[in-house]
XYZ file of N, CA and C in Angstrom:
609
model
N 10.534 45.939 51.661
C 11.110 44.503 51.688
C 10.333 43.298 52.524
N 10.250 43.868 53.679
C 9.802 43.874 54.945
C 8.097 43.312 54.636
N 7.718 44.491 54.103
C 5.947 44.407 54.299
C 5.782 43.803 53.465
N 6.578 43.768 52.165
C 5.655 42.708 51.485
C 6.260 41.531 51.203
N 7.321 41.021 52.098
C 7.316 39.786 52.749
C 6.689 39.381 53.718
N 5.795 40.005 54.095
C 4.641 39.711 55.313
C 3.418 39.561 54.336
N 3.228 40.464 53.559
C 2.113 40.380 53.209
C 1.582 38.548 51.506
N 3.139 38.540 51.408
C 3.639 37.634 50.455
C 3.171 36.033 51.522
N 4.299 36.439 52.578
C 3.862 35.619 53.819
C 2.024 35.163 54.576
N 1.220 36.060 54.371
C -0.067 35.977 55.122
C -0.712 35.625 54.102
N -0.903 35.794 52.907
C -1.828 35.609 51.425
C -1.580 34.216 51.377
N -0.065 33.637 51.893
C 0.328 31.624 51.098
C -0.378 30.794 52.565
N 0.169 32.070 53.535
C -0.761 30.605 54.603
C -1.871 30.274 54.936
N -2.630 31.528 54.435
C -4.112 31.650 54.590
C -4.840 30.762 53.381
N -4.131 30.238 52.189
C -4.150 29.774 51.148
C -4.423 27.926 51.862
N -4.090 27.538 52.545
C -3.591 26.493 53.405
C -4.489 25.491 53.689
N -5.798 26.587 54.306
C -7.050 25.262 53.850
C -7.438 25.375 52.904
N -7.129 26.257 52.246
C -8.025 26.619 50.810
C -7.141 24.795 50.108
N -6.101 24.303 50.200
C -5.619 23.239 50.162
C -5.644 21.863 49.933
N -6.703 22.467 51.968
C -6.683 21.208 52.722
C -5.695 20.825 53.521
N -4.468 21.622 53.834
C -3.725 21.674 55.072
C -4.194 22.240 56.533
N -4.289 21.587 56.960
C -4.547 21.296 58.368
C -3.469 20.999 59.266
N -3.754 21.475 60.850
C -3.273 20.505 61.667
C -3.081 19.311 61.935
N -5.009 19.274 61.462
C -4.779 16.763 61.037
C -4.458 16.364 59.804
N -4.556 17.530 58.158
C -3.793 16.885 57.571
C -2.297 17.175 57.658
N -1.924 18.073 57.932
C -0.732 18.323 57.819
C 0.698 17.566 58.142
N 0.390 16.159 58.828
C 1.928 15.045 59.099
C 0.949 14.351 57.905
N -0.249 14.698 57.076
C -0.233 13.288 56.285
C 0.349 13.894 55.407
N 0.261 15.152 54.645
C 0.807 15.740 53.785
C 2.422 15.289 53.842
N 3.729 15.779 54.940
C 4.311 15.760 55.092
C 5.136 14.013 54.677
N 3.867 13.372 55.629
C 4.088 11.957 55.278
C 4.192 11.628 53.740
N 3.319 11.555 53.863
C 3.078 11.543 52.355
C 3.870 11.572 50.925
N 4.779 13.013 51.520
C 5.973 13.711 50.626
C 7.382 12.988 51.200
N 7.190 11.965 52.097
C 8.539 11.975 52.518
C 8.332 10.311 51.958
N 7.581 9.341 51.473
C 6.722 8.229 51.479
C 7.299 8.466 49.699
N 6.872 9.164 49.335
C 6.996 9.584 47.162
C 8.672 9.085 47.557
N 9.168 10.330 48.062
C 10.493 10.114 47.417
C 11.174 9.317 47.752
N 11.079 8.363 49.451
C 11.303 7.417 49.121
C 11.421 6.285 48.687
N 9.962 6.256 47.422
C 9.482 5.183 46.815
C 10.139 6.011 45.486
N 10.964 6.579 44.425
C 10.998 7.541 43.943
C 12.863 7.228 43.919
N 13.255 7.049 44.733
C 14.667 7.206 45.111
C 14.798 5.584 44.481
N 14.012 3.959 44.852
C 13.765 2.638 45.033
C 13.665 2.566 43.467
N 13.000 3.458 43.039
C 13.145 3.301 41.626
C 14.241 4.101 40.501
N 14.672 5.123 41.049
C 15.871 5.018 40.623
C 16.840 4.619 40.616
N 17.239 3.941 41.589
C 18.415 3.303 42.168
C 17.972 2.069 41.350
N 16.526 1.327 41.242
C 16.807 -0.297 40.125
C 17.534 -0.054 39.058
N 18.121 1.112 38.482
C 18.317 0.681 37.639
C 17.681 2.069 35.900
N 16.569 3.013 36.629
C 16.395 3.858 35.738
C 16.399 5.032 36.107
N 17.051 5.571 34.591
C 17.039 7.020 34.679
C 15.953 8.147 34.855
N 14.706 7.869 34.178
C 13.679 7.984 34.167
C 12.548 7.481 34.670
N 10.911 8.314 35.169
C 10.101 7.242 35.374
C 10.088 6.360 34.646
N 9.593 6.673 33.664
C 9.334 4.970 32.698
C 10.024 4.194 31.697
N 11.627 4.865 32.264
C 12.519 4.255 31.392
C 13.769 4.946 31.371
N 14.578 4.975 30.461
C 16.230 5.922 29.283
C 15.835 7.235 29.434
N 14.455 7.106 29.024
C 13.747 8.941 28.429
C 13.394 8.913 28.952
N 13.506 11.136 29.235
C 12.355 11.308 29.780
C 10.662 10.862 29.288
N 9.935 11.889 30.367
C 8.817 12.323 29.211
C 8.052 12.956 30.476
N 6.568 13.332 29.516
C 5.994 14.178 30.465
C 6.124 13.696 31.951
N 5.886 12.450 32.579
C 5.638 11.653 33.570
C 7.052 12.568 35.244
N 7.738 12.443 34.218
C 9.295 13.456 35.199
C 8.280 14.465 35.676
N 8.025 15.262 33.942
C 8.036 15.831 33.912
C 6.851 17.259 35.014
N 6.193 16.170 35.210
C 5.271 17.126 35.820
C 5.668 16.762 37.772
N 6.761 15.160 37.863
C 6.532 15.534 39.485
C 8.352 16.557 39.436
N 8.766 16.919 38.012
C 9.882 17.820 38.330
C 9.043 18.886 38.989
N 8.134 19.611 38.767
C 7.296 20.698 38.504
C 6.762 21.181 40.102
N 6.298 19.580 40.863
C 5.944 19.354 42.406
C 7.515 19.818 43.273
N 8.065 18.763 42.273
C 9.882 18.907 43.183
C 10.367 20.591 43.362
N 10.396 21.214 42.380
C 11.003 22.690 42.020
C 11.186 23.336 42.887
N 10.010 23.327 44.153
C 9.678 24.613 44.903
C 10.076 23.155 46.257
N 9.656 22.457 46.064
C 10.682 21.939 47.646
C 12.627 21.492 47.649
N 12.762 21.603 46.274
C 14.014 21.903 46.718
C 15.229 23.239 45.825
N 14.529 23.692 45.098
C 15.032 25.002 44.923
C 15.054 25.778 45.022
N 13.634 26.148 45.613
C 12.793 27.558 46.580
C 12.882 28.347 47.968
N 12.988 26.436 49.277
C 12.801 26.255 50.304
C 13.968 26.071 50.671
N 14.654 26.292 51.857
C 16.089 26.070 52.535
C 15.335 24.622 53.524
N 13.918 25.277 53.845
C 13.848 23.803 54.804
C 13.501 22.490 54.337
N 12.614 22.562 53.313
C 12.065 21.132 52.893
C 13.526 20.809 51.453
N 14.429 21.973 51.000
C 15.450 21.120 50.663
C 16.323 20.064 50.972
N 16.787 21.105 52.695
C 17.354 20.433 53.517
C 17.051 18.573 53.132
N 15.158 18.769 53.914
C 15.102 17.344 54.297
C 15.159 16.937 53.552
N 14.331 17.320 52.382
C 14.698 16.007 50.563
C 15.594 16.211 50.293
N 16.785 16.108 50.545
C 18.747 16.346 50.319
C 18.723 14.957 51.099
N 18.341 14.488 52.643
C 18.907 14.222 53.916
C 18.061 12.787 53.503
N 16.441 12.674 53.009
C 15.480 11.793 52.376
C 16.588 11.055 51.104
N 17.480 11.866 50.034
C 17.623 11.350 48.787
C 18.025 11.977 48.327
N 20.130 12.188 47.961
C 20.887 12.695 47.308
C 20.069 12.585 45.806
N 19.855 11.449 45.832
C 19.882 10.534 44.410
C 18.102 11.078 43.753
N 17.350 11.600 44.600
C 16.042 12.295 44.115
C 16.670 13.677 43.698
N 17.324 14.503 44.568
C 17.617 15.485 44.404
C 18.812 16.292 43.299
N 19.939 14.330 42.346
C 20.200 14.766 41.709
C 19.720 14.555 40.196
N 18.218 13.511 40.316
C 17.668 13.174 39.142
C 17.046 14.553 38.771
N 16.740 15.439 40.126
C 16.061 16.407 39.845
C 17.056 17.795 39.188
N 18.195 17.464 39.517
C 19.313 18.586 38.747
C 19.581 18.015 36.876
N 19.351 16.831 36.598
C 19.409 16.782 36.064
C 18.678 16.578 35.071
N 17.413 16.884 35.030
C 16.023 17.382 34.642
C 15.713 17.436 34.431
N 16.318 18.623 34.738
C 15.588 20.191 34.678
C 16.393 21.220 33.532
N 17.777 20.498 33.657
C 18.923 21.129 32.267
C 18.500 19.860 31.191
N 18.093 19.677 30.132
C 17.966 18.445 28.828
C 17.691 19.138 27.752
N 18.965 20.164 27.757
C 19.719 21.324 26.577
C 20.091 20.146 25.545
N 20.936 19.309 25.926
C 21.544 18.607 25.068
C 21.157 17.362 24.808
N 20.151 17.205 25.382
C 19.634 15.698 25.042
C 19.078 15.337 23.722
N 19.053 14.799 23.155
C 18.452 14.086 21.955
C 17.134 12.727 22.063
N 15.994 13.031 21.142
C 15.571 11.555 21.038
C 15.189 11.049 19.457
N 16.647 10.760 19.320
C 16.111 10.116 17.519
C 14.518 8.822 17.326
N 14.677 8.242 18.093
C 13.605 7.653 17.904
C 12.275 7.380 18.967
N 10.951 7.936 19.275
C 10.236 7.848 20.003
C 10.297 6.798 20.173
N 9.986 5.561 20.282
C 9.032 4.215 20.230
C 10.835 3.487 21.347
N 11.141 4.338 20.984
C 12.520 3.479 22.290
C 12.632 4.001 23.249
N 13.266 3.289 24.661
C 13.989 3.901 26.154
C 12.280 3.790 26.626
N 11.148 3.690 26.299
C 10.572 2.897 26.779
C 10.170 1.672 27.840
N 9.784 1.829 29.574
C 9.501 0.309 30.201
C 9.352 -1.273 28.911
N 8.945 -1.388 29.118
C 8.543 -2.943 28.260
C 6.984 -3.176 29.676
N 7.421 -3.824 30.582
C 6.646 -3.841 31.399
C 6.470 -2.721 32.822
N 5.283 -2.936 33.683
C 5.739 -2.017 34.909
C 6.829 -2.474 36.166
N 8.165 -1.862 36.103
C 8.595 -2.858 37.009
C 7.926 -2.861 38.626
N 8.107 -3.416 40.020
C 7.886 -3.225 40.966
C 8.265 -2.085 41.938
N 9.170 -1.304 41.540
C 9.296 -0.140 41.928
C 8.300 1.174 40.913
N 8.434 1.056 40.500
C 7.171 2.062 39.967
C 5.765 1.731 40.061
N 5.625 -0.092 39.396
C 4.459 -0.182 40.702
C 4.244 -0.048 42.161
N 4.568 0.394 43.248
C 5.230 1.052 44.651
C 4.729 2.605 44.046
N 5.132 3.323 43.285
C 4.577 4.489 42.965
C 3.016 4.817 42.771
N 3.100 4.021 41.320
C 1.669 4.025 41.480
C 0.375 3.617 42.760
N 0.835 2.629 43.713
C -0.477 2.030 44.009
C -0.429 3.423 45.285
N 1.579 4.233 45.663
C 1.455 5.629 46.630
C 0.387 6.187 45.912
N 0.036 6.522 44.928
C -0.148 7.704 43.796
C -2.372 7.002 43.948
N -2.184 6.055 43.812
C -3.669 6.039 43.976
C -4.435 5.557 45.080
N -2.892 5.077 46.152
C -4.013 5.545 47.050
C -4.467 6.771 48.134
N -3.355 8.007 47.735
C -3.934 9.089 48.314
C -4.533 10.320 47.129
N -3.796 10.548 46.658
C -4.833 10.999 45.072
C -5.893 10.958 43.992
N -5.564 9.700 43.934
C -7.212 9.002 43.102
C -7.928 10.103 43.967
N -8.399 8.642 45.153
C -9.690 8.990 45.971
C -10.043 11.097 45.945
N -8.673 12.078 46.141
C -9.139 12.800 46.080
C -9.383 13.517 44.379
N -8.972 12.918 43.658
C -9.781 13.459 42.694
C -10.975 12.918 41.977
N -11.663 11.872 42.265
C -12.352 11.244 42.698
C -13.888 12.254 43.092
N -12.938 12.282 44.545
C -14.394 12.836 45.723
C -14.968 14.750 44.960
N -12.792 15.373 44.407
C -13.499 16.506 43.699
C -14.410 16.846 42.554
N -14.407 16.364 41.700
C -14.421 15.663 40.317
C -16.899 15.489 41.123
N -16.492 15.106 41.573
C -18.237 13.860 42.608
C -19.139 15.772 43.017
N -18.416 16.470 44.109
C -18.677 17.347 44.752
C -19.212 18.417 43.055
N -18.088 18.901 42.683
C -18.261 19.755 41.490
C -19.210 19.326 40.018
N -19.804 18.224 40.507
C -21.336 17.937 39.672
C -22.469 18.280 40.047
N -22.263 18.030 41.582
C -23.390 18.113 42.300
C -23.257 19.760 42.812
N -22.572 20.257 42.380
C -21.858 21.630 42.986
C -22.065 22.028 44.148
N -21.522 21.867 44.646
C -21.438 22.056 46.205
C -19.515 22.190 46.453
N -19.679 23.199 46.995
C -18.599 24.389 47.359
C -17.054 23.624 48.318
N -17.606 22.439 48.466
C -16.896 22.457 49.629
C -16.259 19.864 49.315
N -15.636 19.405 49.567
C -15.272 18.034 49.192
C -15.588 17.547 50.322
N -15.405 16.412 50.829
C -14.429 15.857 51.709
C -14.635 14.272 52.057
N -13.658 13.522 52.210
C -13.145 12.159 51.726
C -12.600 11.827 53.558
N -12.619 9.884 53.342
C -11.079 10.333 54.364
C -9.997 9.843 53.684
N -8.867 10.459 53.510
C -7.938 9.638 53.360
C -6.508 8.843 54.199
N -6.806 8.539 55.423
C -6.464 7.663 55.971
C -7.219 7.242 57.011
N -7.666 6.012 57.479
C -8.519 5.475 58.166
C -8.585 6.564 59.470
N -9.793 7.310 60.062
C -10.182 7.814 60.960
C -9.601 10.004 60.777
N -9.155 9.789 58.882
C -9.056 10.861 58.953
C -9.184 11.620 57.747
N -10.076 13.259 57.996
C -10.462 13.421 57.130
C -10.007 14.727 56.220
N -10.347 15.127 55.122
C -9.970 15.606 54.498
C -11.188 16.736 53.926
N -10.274 17.219 54.358
C -11.679 18.218 53.714
C -11.364 19.378 53.162
N -12.012 20.636 52.335
C -11.428 21.181 51.145
C -12.080 22.368 50.002
N -12.210 23.241 49.838
C -12.834 23.612 48.829
C -12.712 23.092 47.337
N -13.571 23.166 46.612
C -13.544 21.544 45.345
C -12.810 22.866 44.162
N -12.460 21.869 44.038
C -11.771 22.874 42.728
C -11.705 23.073 41.292
N -11.592 23.113 40.733
C -12.550 22.849 38.787
C -11.286 22.535 38.027
N -10.296 23.079 38.222
C -8.934 22.791 37.412
C -8.379 21.361 37.827
N -8.508 20.586 38.384
C -8.389 18.982 39.327
C -9.551 18.319 38.455
N -10.491 18.938 38.544
C -11.471 18.303 37.680
C -11.023 18.579 36.351
N -10.593 19.092 35.284
C -9.776 18.828 34.615
C -8.936 18.037 34.144
N -8.315 18.555 35.295
C -7.240 16.656 35.713
C -7.398 15.863 34.685
N -8.589 15.625 35.750
C -8.792 14.160 35.551
C -9.808 13.707 34.325
N -10.398 15.241 33.463
C -10.879 14.755 32.321
C -9.978 14.734 31.732
N -8.823 15.127 31.745
C -6.924 14.948 30.815
C -6.860 14.237 30.527
N -6.790 12.455 31.507
C -6.212 11.730 32.471
C -7.371 10.439 31.592
N -8.826 11.375 31.537
C -9.503 10.375 30.886
C -9.358 10.504 29.386
N -9.618 11.133 28.805
C -9.058 11.650 27.235
C -7.808 11.046 27.085
N -6.883 10.986 27.942
C -5.758 10.243 26.940
C -6.028 8.738 27.016
N -6.515 8.309 28.046
C -7.159 6.773 28.365
C -7.982 6.991 27.007
N -8.294 6.916 27.035
C -9.335 6.859 25.497
C -8.758 6.668 24.305
N -7.244 7.438 24.080
C -7.068 7.298 22.878
C -6.099 6.093 22.773
N -5.958 5.839 24.071
C -5.079 4.092 24.162
C -6.340 2.824 23.598
N -5.403 2.498 22.636
C -5.969 1.451 21.595
C -6.041 0.790 22.544
N -4.916 -0.441 23.025
C -5.362 -1.526 23.807
C -5.158 -1.402 24.920
N -6.623 -0.777 25.651
C -7.014 0.343 27.199
C -7.445 -1.812 27.520
N -7.505 -2.960 27.449
C -7.238 -4.083 28.376
C -6.608 -4.374 28.963
N -5.037 -4.197 27.941
C -3.627 -4.212 28.566
C -3.593 -3.416 29.611
N -3.564 -2.101 28.501
C -3.287 -0.741 30.116
C -3.504 -1.554 31.610
N -5.320 -2.375 31.090
C -5.653 -2.052 32.522
C -5.368 -3.187 33.797
N -5.410 -3.324 33.015
C -4.493 -5.265 33.949
C -3.698 -4.897 34.384
N -2.469 -3.808 33.668
C -1.584 -3.778 33.977
C -1.222 -2.384 35.630
N -2.358 -1.873 35.112
C -2.826 -0.767 36.417
C -3.734 -1.168 37.088
N -4.524 -2.838 37.287
C -5.324 -3.457 38.540
C -5.142 -3.191 39.828
N -5.349 -3.429 40.898
C -4.483 -3.154 42.556
C -3.981 -2.019 42.404
N -3.532 -0.682 41.531
C -3.133 0.292 42.256
C -4.194 1.091 42.875
N -5.363 1.226 42.248
C -6.360 2.239 43.091
C -6.037 3.535 41.110
N -5.300 3.207 40.578
C -5.274 4.226 39.515
C -6.275 3.738 38.616
N -6.932 2.843 38.516
C -7.628 2.247 37.706
C -9.299 2.612 38.116
N -9.193 3.007 38.946
C -10.504 3.570 39.355
C -11.242 4.795 38.724
N -9.810 5.538 37.944
C -10.458 7.156 37.468
C -11.248 6.926 35.812
N -11.137 5.567 35.451
C -11.043 4.642 34.377
C -11.980 3.522 34.015
N -12.830 3.643 35.157
C -13.859 2.702 35.759
C -15.140 3.016 34.786
N -15.856 2.162 34.234
C -16.849 2.317 33.278
C -17.804 3.848 34.216
N -18.363 3.049 35.039
C -19.343 4.057 36.305
C -18.882 5.803 36.632
N -17.170 6.095 36.387
C -16.715 6.627 36.520
C -16.911 8.002 35.438
N -17.258 7.615 34.187
C -16.445 7.855 32.745
C -17.673 8.525 31.820
């Protein structure tokens, strides 16, 4: 067990640079996580049991996939998360077992407008993750093996390009193209930074 544990640790630690984590970006990653948990906590506290309303959606499951190792697999990050928000931990526990949840009408339970708490989350994602997606895909199109961008003033994020994240961006754009009322959607996303993914110059 000890030898296997050492091998797994070496492999995982060795991948940190592959995903852009280093002494410079490490504090940014930790700060982003804390900021995201705080924003999600405020959204849930505002009376929304799920991200997009009173019913779960793909957006919730995407977040749950990231929360799972932070809450259920790592003792240290679990302790950190619980100190940041018991509410988010309860959201995770509830949403990971929806076996008895039934949705009779797919048209009901969605938000009519974007509330301030959700808008804050979107702006946060637009500030940090959207530039990452755009820089990665641009580098791939130039057939470059590395890409870099300024994630915060004076802080350079650099890592190998990832084909999967480029596919994720393509899937998001395909979903956007399937939206009938793109004008209204873009108006709601204006100022979040997320609308940059769907700009004509980026398509």
